[in-house]
Tab-separated table of C-alpha atoms in Angstrom:
chain	number	residue	atom	x	y	z
A	23	MET	CA	-4.823	9.350	-25.894
A	24	THR	CA	-4.724	9.239	-22.092
A	25	ASN	CA	-3.937	12.440	-20.261
A	26	PRO	CA	-0.608	12.429	-18.401
A	27	VAL	CA	-0.390	11.602	-14.723
A	28	THR	CA	1.410	13.409	-11.934
A	29	LEU	CA	3.132	11.512	-9.127
A	30	ARG	CA	3.908	13.601	-6.064
A	31	ALA	CA	4.380	13.328	-2.313
A	32	ALA	CA	1.093	13.190	-0.429
A	33	THR	CA	0.239	16.038	1.937
A	34	LYS	CA	-2.039	16.260	4.946
A	35	ALA	CA	-4.526	18.108	2.716
A	36	ASP	CA	-4.775	14.925	0.573
A	37	ILE	CA	-5.860	12.711	3.473
A	38	PRO	CA	-9.657	13.000	3.012
A	39	ALA	CA	-9.385	12.204	-0.716
A	40	MET	CA	-6.981	9.324	-0.012
A	41	GLU	CA	-9.320	7.878	2.622
A	42	ALA	CA	-12.225	8.001	0.152
A	43	LEU	CA	-10.112	6.349	-2.571
A	44	ILE	CA	-8.976	3.652	-0.146
A	45	ARG	CA	-12.591	2.840	0.807
A	46	ARG	CA	-13.670	2.589	-2.852
A	47	SER	CA	-10.654	0.547	-3.852
A	48	GLY	CA	-10.821	-1.739	-0.831
A	49	ILE	CA	-14.387	-2.762	-1.593
A	50	GLU	CA	-14.540	-2.693	-5.400
A	51	LEU	CA	-11.163	-4.205	-6.284
A	52	SER	CA	-11.599	-7.028	-3.748
A	53	LYS	CA	-14.416	-8.591	-5.771
A	54	GLY	CA	-13.384	-12.050	-6.908
A	55	PHE	CA	-10.626	-12.219	-4.278
A	56	TYR	CA	-12.512	-11.758	-1.000
A	57	THR	CA	-16.089	-12.248	0.094
A	58	ASP	CA	-18.112	-9.062	0.640
A	59	GLU	CA	-17.781	-9.666	4.392
A	60	GLN	CA	-13.974	-9.938	4.193
A	61	ALA	CA	-13.648	-6.854	1.949
A	62	THR	CA	-15.848	-4.801	4.268
A	63	ALA	CA	-13.993	-5.940	7.403
A	64	VAL	CA	-10.471	-5.290	6.100
A	65	THR	CA	-11.512	-1.943	4.646
A	66	ARG	CA	-13.181	-0.869	7.892
A	67	HIS	CA	-10.629	-2.166	10.402
A	68	VAL	CA	-7.254	-2.118	8.633
A	69	PHE	CA	-7.118	0.019	5.510
A	70	GLY	CA	-6.531	3.728	5.767
A	71	VAL	CA	-3.862	6.370	5.634
A	72	ASP	CA	-0.873	5.990	7.925
A	73	THR	CA	-0.144	9.641	8.613
A	74	GLN	CA	3.414	8.792	9.702
A	75	LEU	CA	4.218	7.999	6.055
A	76	VAL	CA	2.764	11.343	4.956
A	77	GLU	CA	4.877	13.107	7.595
A	78	ASP	CA	7.967	11.126	6.527
A	79	GLY	CA	7.426	12.128	2.879
A	80	THR	CA	7.284	8.490	1.773
A	81	TYR	CA	3.602	8.308	0.779
A	82	PHE	CA	2.604	9.403	-2.709
A	83	VAL	CA	-0.410	10.170	-4.841
A	84	ILE	CA	-0.973	9.914	-8.558
A	85	GLU	CA	-3.333	12.410	-10.148
A	86	ARG	CA	-4.842	12.575	-13.605
A	87	ASP	CA	-7.198	15.287	-14.809
A	88	GLY	CA	-7.085	16.871	-11.353
A	89	GLU	CA	-8.410	13.690	-9.716
A	90	LEU	CA	-6.648	11.371	-7.285
A	91	ARG	CA	-6.227	8.043	-9.080
A	92	ALA	CA	-3.829	6.085	-6.858
A	93	CYS	CA	-1.867	6.291	-3.628
A	94	GLY	CA	0.839	4.243	-1.998
A	95	GLY	CA	4.235	4.429	-0.463
A	96	TRP	CA	7.168	2.897	1.294
A	97	SER	CA	8.300	3.130	4.870
A	98	LYS	CA	11.504	3.132	6.844
A	99	ARG	CA	9.471	2.165	9.915
A	100	ALA	CA	8.565	-1.182	11.481
A	101	THR	CA	4.797	-1.253	10.830
A	102	LEU	CA	4.078	-3.767	8.064
A	103	PHE	CA	0.518	-2.744	7.191
A	104	GLY	CA	-2.556	-0.813	8.247
A	105	GLY	CA	-3.629	2.776	8.658
A	106	ASP	CA	-3.573	4.917	11.778
A	107	ARG	CA	-6.506	3.120	13.403
A	108	HIS	CA	-4.707	-0.234	13.090
A	109	LYS	CA	-1.514	0.928	14.831
A	110	ALA	CA	-0.731	1.141	18.520
A	111	GLY	CA	2.273	2.884	19.974
A	112	PRO	CA	5.434	4.290	18.435
A	113	ASP	CA	6.627	3.155	15.029
A	114	PRO	CA	10.395	2.619	15.318
A	115	LEU	CA	12.805	3.174	12.445
A	116	LEU	CA	14.227	0.173	10.597
A	117	ASP	CA	17.938	-0.483	10.035
A	118	PRO	CA	18.440	-0.412	6.238
A	119	ALA	CA	21.489	-2.679	6.514
A	120	THR	CA	19.614	-5.512	8.220
A	121	GLN	CA	15.865	-4.940	7.788
A	122	PRO	CA	13.637	-4.576	4.725
A	123	ALA	CA	11.865	-1.339	3.865
A	124	ARG	CA	8.098	-1.677	3.876
A	125	ILE	CA	5.823	-1.174	0.892
A	126	ARG	CA	2.621	0.269	2.277
A	127	ALA	CA	-0.987	0.931	1.396
A	128	PHE	CA	-1.150	0.787	-2.403
A	129	PHE	CA	-4.632	1.630	-3.673
A	130	VAL	CA	-5.887	2.393	-7.174
A	131	ASP	CA	-9.209	3.991	-8.009
A	132	PRO	CA	-11.541	1.220	-9.227
A	133	SER	CA	-12.394	3.333	-12.286
A	134	VAL	CA	-8.799	3.023	-13.582
A	135	PRO	CA	-7.443	-0.443	-12.701
A	136	ARG	CA	-4.599	-2.091	-14.579
A	137	GLN	CA	-3.327	1.063	-16.254
A	138	GLY	CA	0.183	0.928	-14.786
A	139	LEU	CA	-0.446	3.257	-11.851
A	140	GLY	CA	0.442	0.649	-9.217
A	141	ARG	CA	3.621	-0.253	-11.091
A	142	MET	CA	4.522	3.445	-11.377
A	143	LEU	CA	4.166	3.835	-7.604
A	144	MET	CA	6.175	0.666	-6.990
A	145	GLU	CA	9.068	1.730	-9.194
A	146	HIS	CA	9.170	5.142	-7.510
A	147	CYS	CA	9.127	3.590	-4.026
A	148	GLU	CA	11.801	1.066	-4.944
A	149	ARG	CA	14.137	3.819	-6.179
A	150	GLN	CA	13.560	5.864	-3.023
A	151	ALA	CA	14.083	2.911	-0.654
A	152	ALA	CA	17.290	1.918	-2.463
A	153	ALA	CA	18.540	5.526	-2.274
A	154	ALA	CA	17.901	5.386	1.491
A	155	GLY	CA	20.211	2.352	1.716
A	156	PHE	CA	17.684	-0.477	1.926
A	157	LEU	CA	18.604	-3.803	0.314
A	158	LEU	CA	15.211	-5.490	0.642
A	159	MET	CA	11.554	-4.520	0.523
A	160	GLU	CA	8.739	-6.355	2.258
A	161	LEU	CA	4.972	-6.029	2.307
A	162	ALA	CA	1.779	-7.663	3.464
A	163	ALA	CA	-0.283	-8.154	0.328
A	164	THR	CA	-4.004	-8.487	0.135
A	165	MET	CA	-5.094	-11.067	-2.411
A	166	PRO	CA	-6.067	-8.381	-4.982
A	167	GLY	CA	-2.534	-6.952	-4.682
A	168	VAL	CA	-0.606	-10.215	-5.071
A	169	PRO	CA	-0.654	-10.174	-8.918
A	170	LEU	CA	0.839	-6.650	-9.052
A	171	TYR	CA	3.513	-7.394	-6.483
A	172	ALA	CA	4.454	-10.704	-8.118
A	173	ALA	CA	4.703	-8.929	-11.499
A	174	CYS	CA	7.044	-6.407	-9.824
A	175	GLY	CA	9.380	-9.188	-8.639
A	176	PHE	CA	8.119	-9.872	-5.123
A	177	GLU	CA	8.026	-13.457	-3.883
A	178	THR	CA	5.700	-14.858	-1.240
A	179	VAL	CA	7.530	-15.856	1.935
A	180	GLU	CA	4.486	-16.551	4.114
A	181	ASP	CA	0.714	-16.796	3.775
A	182	PHE	CA	-1.322	-15.917	6.841
A	183	ALA	CA	-4.812	-14.888	7.890
A	184	LEU	CA	-5.616	-11.682	9.710
A	185	ALA	CA	-8.324	-12.153	12.350
A	186	LEU	CA	-10.754	-9.220	12.387
A	187	PRO	CA	-13.826	-8.360	14.481
A	188	GLY	CA	-16.951	-10.330	13.698
A	189	ASP	CA	-15.030	-13.591	13.387
A	190	VAL	CA	-13.751	-12.625	9.935
A	191	ALA	CA	-10.401	-13.950	8.723
A	192	VAL	CA	-8.748	-12.215	5.775
A	193	PRO	CA	-5.941	-14.016	3.918
A	194	LEU	CA	-2.755	-12.025	3.295
A	195	SER	CA	0.689	-12.836	1.884
A	196	ARG	CA	3.971	-11.561	3.249
A	197	MET	CA	6.094	-10.869	0.178
A	198	ARG	CA	9.733	-9.796	-0.210
A	199	LYS	CA	12.058	-8.493	-2.912
A	200	ARG	CA	15.793	-7.803	-3.044
A	201	ILE	CA	16.426	-4.334	-4.455
A	202	ALA	CA	20.175	-3.868	-4.142
């Protein structure tokens, strides 16, 4: 029997462990979806904790056996994706009546993939965004994330490539879901 998990709001003290999890997940779970070069580039230049979400109380961690196993969240702010190093300038609030909430930075430890942790985070975020008055959710999915998001009811509205240093292009999908 699997030990129970705990889902809780992330704190600033969790940031080093989240950053380490994000690096592991970004490289390991990209195999078969991205080349090694693409996985390394997106992990180095885009992935990471967005501390605004931690401060807003909309970023969460899942722990099992005292270990961080997954992290992810939702946002009431305009940034669609990327950690602190990918952002520039203020991150304005969205209007829940006219703009979709953002699903942000879902990462699962590569030692425990496909055990429902991503879905657990998604359901929690969806409930919280709906309670905040949002009618839609939107995200920029990496290719490894598309199957989870599609299984959770998101539909692709646009495929695009993110240009990164070193002449590396990483395919992403903008996905959306009605929640209310």
